Amino acid sequence: MAATLLALFVVGAFIGSFLNVCIYRLPRGESVVWPGSHCPSCNQPVAPYDNVPVLSYLLLLGKCRRCRAPISIQYPLVEVLNGLAYVLVVWRFGLTWPALAYAAFCSALIVVSGIDLEHQIIPDRITLPGLAIGLVAAATILPITLVNAVIGVAVGGGLLWLLAWLSPYLFGKEGMGGGDIKLMGMVGAFLGWKPALLTIMLGAIAGSVLGITLIAIKLLRRDQYIPFGPFLALGAVVALFFADDLLAWYQSFLPAAP
């Protein structure tokens, strides 16, 4: 099993290298297929031996071989994160078809988070196909019903849409963006309506804690915007692995029915 998990990490890291391409190019409207990998500073192609996940970054000391421009730490971080995600998915769900769907789901969340952190947008090119794939997977291979997935889309996306609609009236400014709404639609399609609600709650808690902390230590102004997509992605990952346990724990505090 250890060898299998190591192989999965390597595969996940190589796919993570492609996710970095998506994170860089999608917001710029560029093709993720052509041209091949190149240095954004000197525009020279990256040789295959300089494109090995994590290892090449370490050997090059985080710099382009040709122009010596620094390479963002984002690149090895995304590769490691995607590799770990694949390992954890298979550790939790086994070598199964649902695990394949959940691995793709985690990769999509990583791309969404990377783009939202840098550009404050969540591309429809990720969330809308992801929503459709989630519904197809729910109807075929996932351990939830298609009805649950459809309700998850309506609850996850609908709740954020309602908050976005109410925000100008309640807070005097816009709340959720359309990208967050579609992201939660995708989450609901893959996980169902209860984990979708849990995702929103966990994302809101994580975002609030970080925001308050950054304001308290004066690294963030009260009027500054924090992208919500990465927090929703974090909540979705936690819900993917621990939704049943967390919901059971929550229900243990509720009074028993008479």
PDB file of C-alpha atoms in Angstrom:
ATOM      1  CA  MET A   1       0.000   0.000   0.000  1.00  0.00           C
ATOM      2  CA  ALA A   2       2.880   2.360   0.768  1.00  0.00           C
ATOM      3  CA  ALA A   3       4.231   1.936  -2.759  1.00  0.00           C
ATOM      4  CA  THR A   4       0.780   2.645  -4.191  1.00  0.00           C
ATOM      5  CA  LEU A   5       0.427   5.828  -2.144  1.00  0.00           C
ATOM      6  CA  LEU A   6       3.922   6.961  -3.185  1.00  0.00           C
ATOM      7  CA  ALA A   7       3.027   6.369  -6.836  1.00  0.00           C
ATOM      8  CA  LEU A   8      -0.190   8.338  -6.346  1.00  0.00           C
ATOM      9  CA  PHE A   9       1.747  11.226  -4.833  1.00  0.00           C
ATOM     10  CA  VAL A  10       4.073  11.295  -7.849  1.00  0.00           C
ATOM     11  CA  VAL A  11       1.134  11.215 -10.269  1.00  0.00           C
ATOM     12  CA  GLY A  12      -0.614  13.938  -8.271  1.00  0.00           C
ATOM     13  CA  ALA A  13       2.525  16.087  -8.292  1.00  0.00           C
ATOM     14  CA  PHE A  14       2.872  15.804 -12.079  1.00  0.00           C
ATOM     15  CA  ILE A  15      -0.791  16.714 -12.506  1.00  0.00           C
ATOM     16  CA  GLY A  16      -0.163  19.533 -10.050  1.00  0.00           C
ATOM     17  CA  SER A  17       2.410  20.873 -12.520  1.00  0.00           C
ATOM     18  CA  PHE A  18      -0.396  21.136 -15.084  1.00  0.00           C
ATOM     19  CA  LEU A  19      -2.629  22.788 -12.475  1.00  0.00           C
ATOM     20  CA  ASN A  20       0.022  25.503 -12.158  1.00  0.00           C
ATOM     21  CA  VAL A  21      -0.317  26.099 -15.892  1.00  0.00           C
ATOM     22  CA  CYS A  22      -4.081  26.446 -15.461  1.00  0.00           C
ATOM     23  CA  ILE A  23      -3.697  28.836 -12.527  1.00  0.00           C
ATOM     24  CA  TYR A  24      -1.333  31.062 -14.517  1.00  0.00           C
ATOM     25  CA  ARG A  25      -2.988  30.971 -17.941  1.00  0.00           C
ATOM     26  CA  LEU A  26      -6.746  30.724 -17.435  1.00  0.00           C
ATOM     27  CA  PRO A  27      -7.149  34.230 -15.933  1.00  0.00           C
ATOM     28  CA  ARG A  28      -5.079  35.598 -18.813  1.00  0.00           C
ATOM     29  CA  GLY A  29      -7.234  33.925 -21.445  1.00  0.00           C
ATOM     30  CA  GLU A  30      -4.326  31.807 -22.692  1.00  0.00           C
ATOM     31  CA  SER A  31      -4.398  28.212 -23.894  1.00  0.00           C
ATOM     32  CA  VAL A  32      -3.391  25.653 -21.274  1.00  0.00           C
ATOM     33  CA  VAL A  33      -2.098  23.339 -24.021  1.00  0.00           C
ATOM     34  CA  TRP A  34       0.018  25.531 -26.292  1.00  0.00           C
ATOM     35  CA  PRO A  35       2.712  26.760 -26.108  1.00  0.00           C
ATOM     36  CA  GLY A  36       4.598  24.478 -23.754  1.00  0.00           C
ATOM     37  CA  SER A  37       5.915  25.502 -20.353  1.00  0.00           C
ATOM     38  CA  HIS A  38       8.096  28.592 -20.494  1.00  0.00           C
ATOM     39  CA  CYS A  39       9.619  31.106 -18.124  1.00  0.00           C
ATOM     40  CA  PRO A  40       7.271  34.089 -17.687  1.00  0.00           C
ATOM     41  CA  SER A  41      10.296  36.392 -17.319  1.00  0.00           C
ATOM     42  CA  CYS A  42      12.503  35.498 -20.319  1.00  0.00           C
ATOM     43  CA  ASN A  43       9.823  33.540 -22.234  1.00  0.00           C
ATOM     44  CA  GLN A  44      12.252  30.703 -22.958  1.00  0.00           C
ATOM     45  CA  PRO A  45      10.912  27.122 -23.041  1.00  0.00           C
ATOM     46  CA  VAL A  46      11.414  25.052 -19.905  1.00  0.00           C
ATOM     47  CA  ALA A  47      13.401  21.910 -20.661  1.00  0.00           C
ATOM     48  CA  PRO A  48      11.816  18.594 -19.595  1.00  0.00           C
ATOM     49  CA  TYR A  49      14.580  17.991 -17.054  1.00  0.00           C
ATOM     50  CA  ASP A  50      13.770  21.371 -15.475  1.00  0.00           C
ATOM     51  CA  ASN A  51      10.058  20.538 -15.284  1.00  0.00           C
ATOM     52  CA  VAL A  52      10.137  17.672 -12.793  1.00  0.00           C
ATOM     53  CA  PRO A  53       7.709  18.515  -9.964  1.00  0.00           C
ATOM     54  CA  VAL A  54       9.308  19.825  -6.769  1.00  0.00           C
ATOM     55  CA  LEU A  55      12.715  18.303  -7.553  1.00  0.00           C
ATOM     56  CA  SER A  56      13.539  20.739 -10.362  1.00  0.00           C
ATOM     57  CA  TYR A  57      12.551  23.688  -8.171  1.00  0.00           C
ATOM     58  CA  LEU A  58      14.929  22.503  -5.443  1.00  0.00           C
ATOM     59  CA  LEU A  59      17.812  21.794  -7.818  1.00  0.00           C
ATOM     60  CA  LEU A  60      17.424  25.176  -9.510  1.00  0.00           C
ATOM     61  CA  LEU A  61      17.174  26.900  -6.115  1.00  0.00           C
ATOM     62  CA  GLY A  62      13.872  28.420  -7.179  1.00  0.00           C
ATOM     63  CA  LYS A  63      15.306  30.290 -10.188  1.00  0.00           C
ATOM     64  CA  CYS A  64      15.060  30.048 -13.963  1.00  0.00           C
ATOM     65  CA  ARG A  65      18.097  28.246 -15.412  1.00  0.00           C
ATOM     66  CA  ARG A  66      18.511  30.853 -18.179  1.00  0.00           C
ATOM     67  CA  CYS A  67      17.641  34.277 -16.778  1.00  0.00           C
ATOM     68  CA  ARG A  68      17.865  33.423 -13.047  1.00  0.00           C
ATOM     69  CA  ALA A  69      14.543  35.129 -12.370  1.00  0.00           C
ATOM     70  CA  PRO A  70      12.893  33.785  -9.212  1.00  0.00           C
ATOM     71  CA  ILE A  71      10.230  31.094  -9.608  1.00  0.00           C
ATOM     72  CA  SER A  72       7.197  31.488  -7.381  1.00  0.00           C
ATOM     73  CA  ILE A  73       6.992  29.111  -4.416  1.00  0.00           C
ATOM     74  CA  GLN A  74       3.424  28.516  -5.607  1.00  0.00           C
ATOM     75  CA  TYR A  75       4.696  25.974  -8.145  1.00  0.00           C
ATOM     76  CA  PRO A  76       6.106  23.339  -5.772  1.00  0.00           C
ATOM     77  CA  LEU A  77       3.373  24.067  -3.214  1.00  0.00           C
ATOM     78  CA  VAL A  78       0.610  23.268  -5.706  1.00  0.00           C
ATOM     79  CA  GLU A  79       2.451  20.122  -6.833  1.00  0.00           C
ATOM     80  CA  VAL A  80       2.866  18.881  -3.261  1.00  0.00           C
ATOM     81  CA  LEU A  81      -0.687  19.835  -2.335  1.00  0.00           C
ATOM     82  CA  ASN A  82      -2.185  17.962  -5.273  1.00  0.00           C
ATOM     83  CA  GLY A  83      -0.006  14.939  -4.596  1.00  0.00           C
ATOM     84  CA  LEU A  84      -1.080  14.862  -0.947  1.00  0.00           C
ATOM     85  CA  ALA A  85      -4.714  15.300  -1.974  1.00  0.00           C
ATOM     86  CA  TYR A  86      -4.571  12.196  -4.169  1.00  0.00           C
ATOM     87  CA  VAL A  87      -2.915  10.194  -1.407  1.00  0.00           C
ATOM     88  CA  LEU A  88      -5.531  11.228   1.150  1.00  0.00           C
ATOM     89  CA  VAL A  89      -8.430  10.547  -1.233  1.00  0.00           C
ATOM     90  CA  VAL A  90      -7.257   6.992  -1.921  1.00  0.00           C
ATOM     91  CA  TRP A  91      -6.416   6.447   1.754  1.00  0.00           C
ATOM     92  CA  ARG A  92      -9.981   7.453   2.642  1.00  0.00           C
ATOM     93  CA  PHE A  93     -11.965   5.979  -0.266  1.00  0.00           C
ATOM     94  CA  GLY A  94      -9.671   3.288  -1.672  1.00  0.00           C
ATOM     95  CA  LEU A  95      -8.776   2.682  -5.306  1.00  0.00           C
ATOM     96  CA  THR A  96     -12.348   3.188  -6.490  1.00  0.00           C
ATOM     97  CA  TRP A  97     -14.267   5.154  -9.091  1.00  0.00           C
ATOM     98  CA  PRO A  98     -15.537   7.609  -6.448  1.00  0.00           C
ATOM     99  CA  ALA A  99     -11.906   8.246  -5.461  1.00  0.00           C
ATOM    100  CA  LEU A 100     -11.134   9.189  -9.069  1.00  0.00           C
ATOM    101  CA  ALA A 101     -14.001  11.686  -9.083  1.00  0.00           C
ATOM    102  CA  TYR A 102     -12.970  13.126  -5.724  1.00  0.00           C
ATOM    103  CA  ALA A 103      -9.345  13.477  -6.878  1.00  0.00           C
ATOM    104  CA  ALA A 104     -10.518  15.531  -9.866  1.00  0.00           C
ATOM    105  CA  PHE A 105     -12.729  17.544  -7.502  1.00  0.00           C
ATOM    106  CA  CYS A 106      -9.767  18.344  -5.243  1.00  0.00           C
ATOM    107  CA  SER A 107      -7.653  19.391  -8.238  1.00  0.00           C
ATOM    108  CA  ALA A 108     -10.412  21.746  -9.380  1.00  0.00           C
ATOM    109  CA  LEU A 109     -10.555  23.279  -5.896  1.00  0.00           C
ATOM    110  CA  ILE A 110      -6.791  23.865  -5.957  1.00  0.00           C
ATOM    111  CA  VAL A 111      -7.007  25.675  -9.309  1.00  0.00           C
ATOM    112  CA  VAL A 112      -9.959  27.765  -8.125  1.00  0.00           C
ATOM    113  CA  SER A 113      -8.122  28.735  -4.937  1.00  0.00           C
ATOM    114  CA  GLY A 114      -4.908  29.672  -6.722  1.00  0.00           C
ATOM    115  CA  ILE A 115      -6.696  31.884  -9.234  1.00  0.00           C
ATOM    116  CA  ASP A 116      -8.974  33.523  -6.667  1.00  0.00           C
ATOM    117  CA  LEU A 117      -6.064  34.343  -4.364  1.00  0.00           C
ATOM    118  CA  GLU A 118      -4.159  36.140  -7.127  1.00  0.00           C
ATOM    119  CA  HIS A 119      -6.894  37.590  -9.317  1.00  0.00           C
ATOM    120  CA  GLN A 120     -10.053  37.617  -7.124  1.00  0.00           C
ATOM    121  CA  ILE A 121     -11.992  35.707  -9.765  1.00  0.00           C
ATOM    122  CA  ILE A 122     -13.266  32.145 -10.069  1.00  0.00           C
ATOM    123  CA  PRO A 123     -13.382  31.069 -13.736  1.00  0.00           C
ATOM    124  CA  ASP A 124     -16.593  29.577 -15.110  1.00  0.00           C
ATOM    125  CA  ARG A 125     -14.333  27.318 -17.182  1.00  0.00           C
ATOM    126  CA  ILE A 126     -13.642  25.368 -13.992  1.00  0.00           C
ATOM    127  CA  THR A 127     -16.861  25.544 -11.995  1.00  0.00           C
ATOM    128  CA  LEU A 128     -19.518  25.040 -14.685  1.00  0.00           C
ATOM    129  CA  PRO A 129     -17.936  21.929 -16.258  1.00  0.00           C
ATOM    130  CA  GLY A 130     -17.164  20.783 -12.704  1.00  0.00           C
ATOM    131  CA  LEU A 131     -20.822  21.160 -11.757  1.00  0.00           C
ATOM    132  CA  ALA A 132     -21.885  19.086 -14.774  1.00  0.00           C
ATOM    133  CA  ILE A 133     -19.260  16.414 -14.078  1.00  0.00           C
ATOM    134  CA  GLY A 134     -20.367  16.280 -10.448  1.00  0.00           C
ATOM    135  CA  LEU A 135     -23.979  15.642 -11.441  1.00  0.00           C
ATOM    136  CA  VAL A 136     -22.968  12.904 -13.902  1.00  0.00           C
ATOM    137  CA  ALA A 137     -20.711  11.326 -11.272  1.00  0.00           C
ATOM    138  CA  ALA A 138     -23.521  11.472  -8.688  1.00  0.00           C
ATOM    139  CA  ALA A 139     -25.800   9.646 -11.122  1.00  0.00           C
ATOM    140  CA  THR A 140     -23.210   6.945 -11.817  1.00  0.00           C
ATOM    141  CA  ILE A 141     -20.333   6.397  -9.402  1.00  0.00           C
ATOM    142  CA  LEU A 142     -20.587   8.613  -6.313  1.00  0.00           C
ATOM    143  CA  PRO A 143     -22.167   7.370  -3.071  1.00  0.00           C
ATOM    144  CA  ILE A 144     -24.934   9.988  -3.255  1.00  0.00           C
ATOM    145  CA  THR A 145     -28.070  10.093  -5.356  1.00  0.00           C
ATOM    146  CA  LEU A 146     -28.610  12.415  -8.297  1.00  0.00           C
ATOM    147  CA  VAL A 147     -31.509  13.973  -6.387  1.00  0.00           C
ATOM    148  CA  ASN A 148     -29.190  14.743  -3.466  1.00  0.00           C
ATOM    149  CA  ALA A 149     -26.671  16.269  -5.863  1.00  0.00           C
ATOM    150  CA  VAL A 150     -29.307  18.450  -7.554  1.00  0.00           C
ATOM    151  CA  ILE A 151     -30.544  19.639  -4.173  1.00  0.00           C
ATOM    152  CA  GLY A 152     -26.895  20.264  -3.253  1.00  0.00           C
ATOM    153  CA  VAL A 153     -26.500  22.525  -6.287  1.00  0.00           C
ATOM    154  CA  ALA A 154     -29.677  24.402  -5.382  1.00  0.00           C
ATOM    155  CA  VAL A 155     -28.829  24.701  -1.682  1.00  0.00           C
ATOM    156  CA  GLY A 156     -25.122  25.491  -2.051  1.00  0.00           C
ATOM    157  CA  GLY A 157     -25.410  27.936  -4.930  1.00  0.00           C
ATOM    158  CA  GLY A 158     -28.836  29.215  -3.905  1.00  0.00           C
ATOM    159  CA  LEU A 159     -27.816  30.117  -0.367  1.00  0.00           C
ATOM    160  CA  LEU A 160     -24.839  32.143  -1.563  1.00  0.00           C
ATOM    161  CA  TRP A 161     -26.998  33.774  -4.239  1.00  0.00           C
ATOM    162  CA  LEU A 162     -29.462  34.807  -1.516  1.00  0.00           C
ATOM    163  CA  LEU A 163     -26.636  36.224   0.600  1.00  0.00           C
ATOM    164  CA  ALA A 164     -25.306  38.117  -2.423  1.00  0.00           C
ATOM    165  CA  TRP A 165     -28.768  39.555  -3.078  1.00  0.00           C
ATOM    166  CA  LEU A 166     -29.283  40.574   0.559  1.00  0.00           C
ATOM    167  CA  SER A 167     -25.804  42.010   1.186  1.00  0.00           C
ATOM    168  CA  PRO A 168     -26.407  45.478  -0.329  1.00  0.00           C
ATOM    169  CA  TYR A 169     -29.494  45.870   1.845  1.00  0.00           C
ATOM    170  CA  LEU A 170     -27.997  44.437   5.049  1.00  0.00           C
ATOM    171  CA  PHE A 171     -24.391  45.648   4.833  1.00  0.00           C
ATOM    172  CA  GLY A 172     -24.516  48.429   2.252  1.00  0.00           C
ATOM    173  CA  LYS A 173     -22.101  46.660  -0.120  1.00  0.00           C
ATOM    174  CA  GLU A 174     -21.844  43.617  -2.346  1.00  0.00           C
ATOM    175  CA  GLY A 175     -21.300  40.268  -0.687  1.00  0.00           C
ATOM    176  CA  MET A 176     -20.647  37.027  -2.543  1.00  0.00           C
ATOM    177  CA  GLY A 177     -19.533  37.130  -6.157  1.00  0.00           C
ATOM    178  CA  GLY A 178     -20.979  35.053  -8.953  1.00  0.00           C
ATOM    179  CA  GLY A 179     -17.883  32.862  -8.939  1.00  0.00           C
ATOM    180  CA  ASP A 180     -18.462  31.851  -5.316  1.00  0.00           C
ATOM    181  CA  ILE A 181     -22.067  30.951  -6.150  1.00  0.00           C
ATOM    182  CA  LYS A 182     -21.047  28.694  -9.040  1.00  0.00           C
ATOM    183  CA  LEU A 183     -18.259  27.185  -6.950  1.00  0.00           C
ATOM    184  CA  MET A 184     -20.787  26.166  -4.315  1.00  0.00           C
ATOM    185  CA  GLY A 185     -22.977  24.730  -7.059  1.00  0.00           C
ATOM    186  CA  MET A 186     -20.066  22.479  -8.021  1.00  0.00           C
ATOM    187  CA  VAL A 187     -19.465  21.522  -4.388  1.00  0.00           C
ATOM    188  CA  GLY A 188     -23.130  20.627  -3.954  1.00  0.00           C
ATOM    189  CA  ALA A 189     -23.060  18.486  -7.112  1.00  0.00           C
ATOM    190  CA  PHE A 190     -20.151  16.407  -5.827  1.00  0.00           C
ATOM    191  CA  LEU A 191     -21.009  16.215  -2.132  1.00  0.00           C
ATOM    192  CA  GLY A 192     -24.778  16.683  -1.739  1.00  0.00           C
ATOM    193  CA  TRP A 193     -26.768  19.257   0.192  1.00  0.00           C
ATOM    194  CA  LYS A 194     -25.728  18.560   3.794  1.00  0.00           C
ATOM    195  CA  PRO A 195     -21.969  18.701   3.099  1.00  0.00           C
ATOM    196  CA  ALA A 196     -22.615  21.805   0.967  1.00  0.00           C
ATOM    197  CA  LEU A 197     -24.150  23.550   3.974  1.00  0.00           C
ATOM    198  CA  LEU A 198     -21.248  22.359   6.100  1.00  0.00           C
ATOM    199  CA  THR A 199     -18.821  23.742   3.507  1.00  0.00           C
ATOM    200  CA  ILE A 200     -20.378  27.205   3.720  1.00  0.00           C
ATOM    201  CA  MET A 201     -20.308  27.150   7.515  1.00  0.00           C
ATOM    202  CA  LEU A 202     -16.680  25.989   7.697  1.00  0.00           C
ATOM    203  CA  GLY A 203     -15.609  28.462   5.009  1.00  0.00           C
ATOM    204  CA  ALA A 204     -17.308  31.333   6.807  1.00  0.00           C
ATOM    205  CA  ILE A 205     -15.692  30.392  10.123  1.00  0.00           C
ATOM    206  CA  ALA A 206     -12.198  30.035   8.604  1.00  0.00           C
ATOM    207  CA  GLY A 207     -12.542  33.291   6.658  1.00  0.00           C
ATOM    208  CA  SER A 208     -13.797  35.183   9.695  1.00  0.00           C
ATOM    209  CA  VAL A 209     -11.038  33.900  11.975  1.00  0.00           C
ATOM    210  CA  LEU A 210      -8.299  34.771   9.486  1.00  0.00           C
ATOM    211  CA  GLY A 211      -9.832  38.148   8.629  1.00  0.00           C
ATOM    212  CA  ILE A 212     -10.222  39.183  12.270  1.00  0.00           C
ATOM    213  CA  THR A 213      -6.682  38.007  13.034  1.00  0.00           C
ATOM    214  CA  LEU A 214      -5.167  39.958  10.140  1.00  0.00           C
ATOM    215  CA  ILE A 215      -7.098  43.075  11.125  1.00  0.00           C
ATOM    216  CA  ALA A 216      -6.030  42.698  14.747  1.00  0.00           C
ATOM    217  CA  ILE A 217      -2.349  42.535  13.812  1.00  0.00           C
ATOM    218  CA  LYS A 218      -2.838  45.380  11.298  1.00  0.00           C
ATOM    219  CA  LEU A 219      -1.988  43.377   8.178  1.00  0.00           C
ATOM    220  CA  LEU A 220      -5.443  43.999   6.753  1.00  0.00           C
ATOM    221  CA  ARG A 221      -7.757  46.995   6.712  1.00  0.00           C
ATOM    222  CA  ARG A 222     -11.412  46.572   7.537  1.00  0.00           C
ATOM    223  CA  ASP A 223     -12.415  47.678   4.050  1.00  0.00           C
ATOM    224  CA  GLN A 224     -10.057  45.282   2.265  1.00  0.00           C
ATOM    225  CA  TYR A 225     -11.447  42.286   0.378  1.00  0.00           C
ATOM    226  CA  ILE A 226     -10.405  38.722   1.179  1.00  0.00           C
ATOM    227  CA  PRO A 227     -11.176  36.150  -1.544  1.00  0.00           C
ATOM    228  CA  PHE A 228     -13.770  33.711  -0.204  1.00  0.00           C
ATOM    229  CA  GLY A 229     -13.131  30.951  -2.754  1.00  0.00           C
ATOM    230  CA  PRO A 230     -10.102  29.424  -0.968  1.00  0.00           C
ATOM    231  CA  PHE A 231     -12.060  29.240   2.294  1.00  0.00           C
ATOM    232  CA  LEU A 232     -14.967  27.528   0.554  1.00  0.00           C
ATOM    233  CA  ALA A 233     -12.476  25.139  -1.041  1.00  0.00           C
ATOM    234  CA  LEU A 234     -10.988  24.380   2.383  1.00  0.00           C
ATOM    235  CA  GLY A 235     -14.460  23.813   3.807  1.00  0.00           C
ATOM    236  CA  ALA A 236     -15.305  21.514   0.877  1.00  0.00           C
ATOM    237  CA  VAL A 237     -12.207  19.378   1.459  1.00  0.00           C
ATOM    238  CA  VAL A 238     -12.981  19.065   5.166  1.00  0.00           C
ATOM    239  CA  ALA A 239     -16.592  18.179   4.314  1.00  0.00           C
ATOM    240  CA  LEU A 240     -15.424  15.595   1.777  1.00  0.00           C
ATOM    241  CA  PHE A 241     -13.415  13.714   4.383  1.00  0.00           C
ATOM    242  CA  PHE A 242     -15.259  14.415   7.609  1.00  0.00           C
ATOM    243  CA  ALA A 243     -18.859  15.442   6.830  1.00  0.00           C
ATOM    244  CA  ASP A 244     -20.446  12.354   8.419  1.00  0.00           C
ATOM    245  CA  ASP A 245     -18.354  12.659  11.592  1.00  0.00           C
ATOM    246  CA  LEU A 246     -18.930  16.402  11.938  1.00  0.00           C
ATOM    247  CA  LEU A 247     -22.671  16.151  11.296  1.00  0.00           C
ATOM    248  CA  ALA A 248     -22.966  13.297  13.814  1.00  0.00           C
ATOM    249  CA  TRP A 249     -21.030  15.356  16.364  1.00  0.00           C
ATOM    250  CA  TYR A 250     -23.311  18.346  15.774  1.00  0.00           C
ATOM    251  CA  GLN A 251     -26.459  16.254  16.069  1.00  0.00           C
ATOM    252  CA  SER A 252     -25.253  14.865  19.399  1.00  0.00           C
ATOM    253  CA  PHE A 253     -25.857  18.338  20.891  1.00  0.00           C
ATOM    254  CA  LEU A 254     -29.433  18.493  19.656  1.00  0.00           C
ATOM    255  CA  PRO A 255     -32.211  17.447  22.056  1.00  0.00           C
ATOM    256  CA  ALA A 256     -33.611  13.994  21.416  1.00  0.00           C
ATOM    257  CA  ALA A 257     -37.055  13.821  19.864  1.00  0.00           C
ATOM    258  CA  PRO A 258     -39.781  13.055  22.409  1.00  0.00           C
TER     259      PRO A 258
END
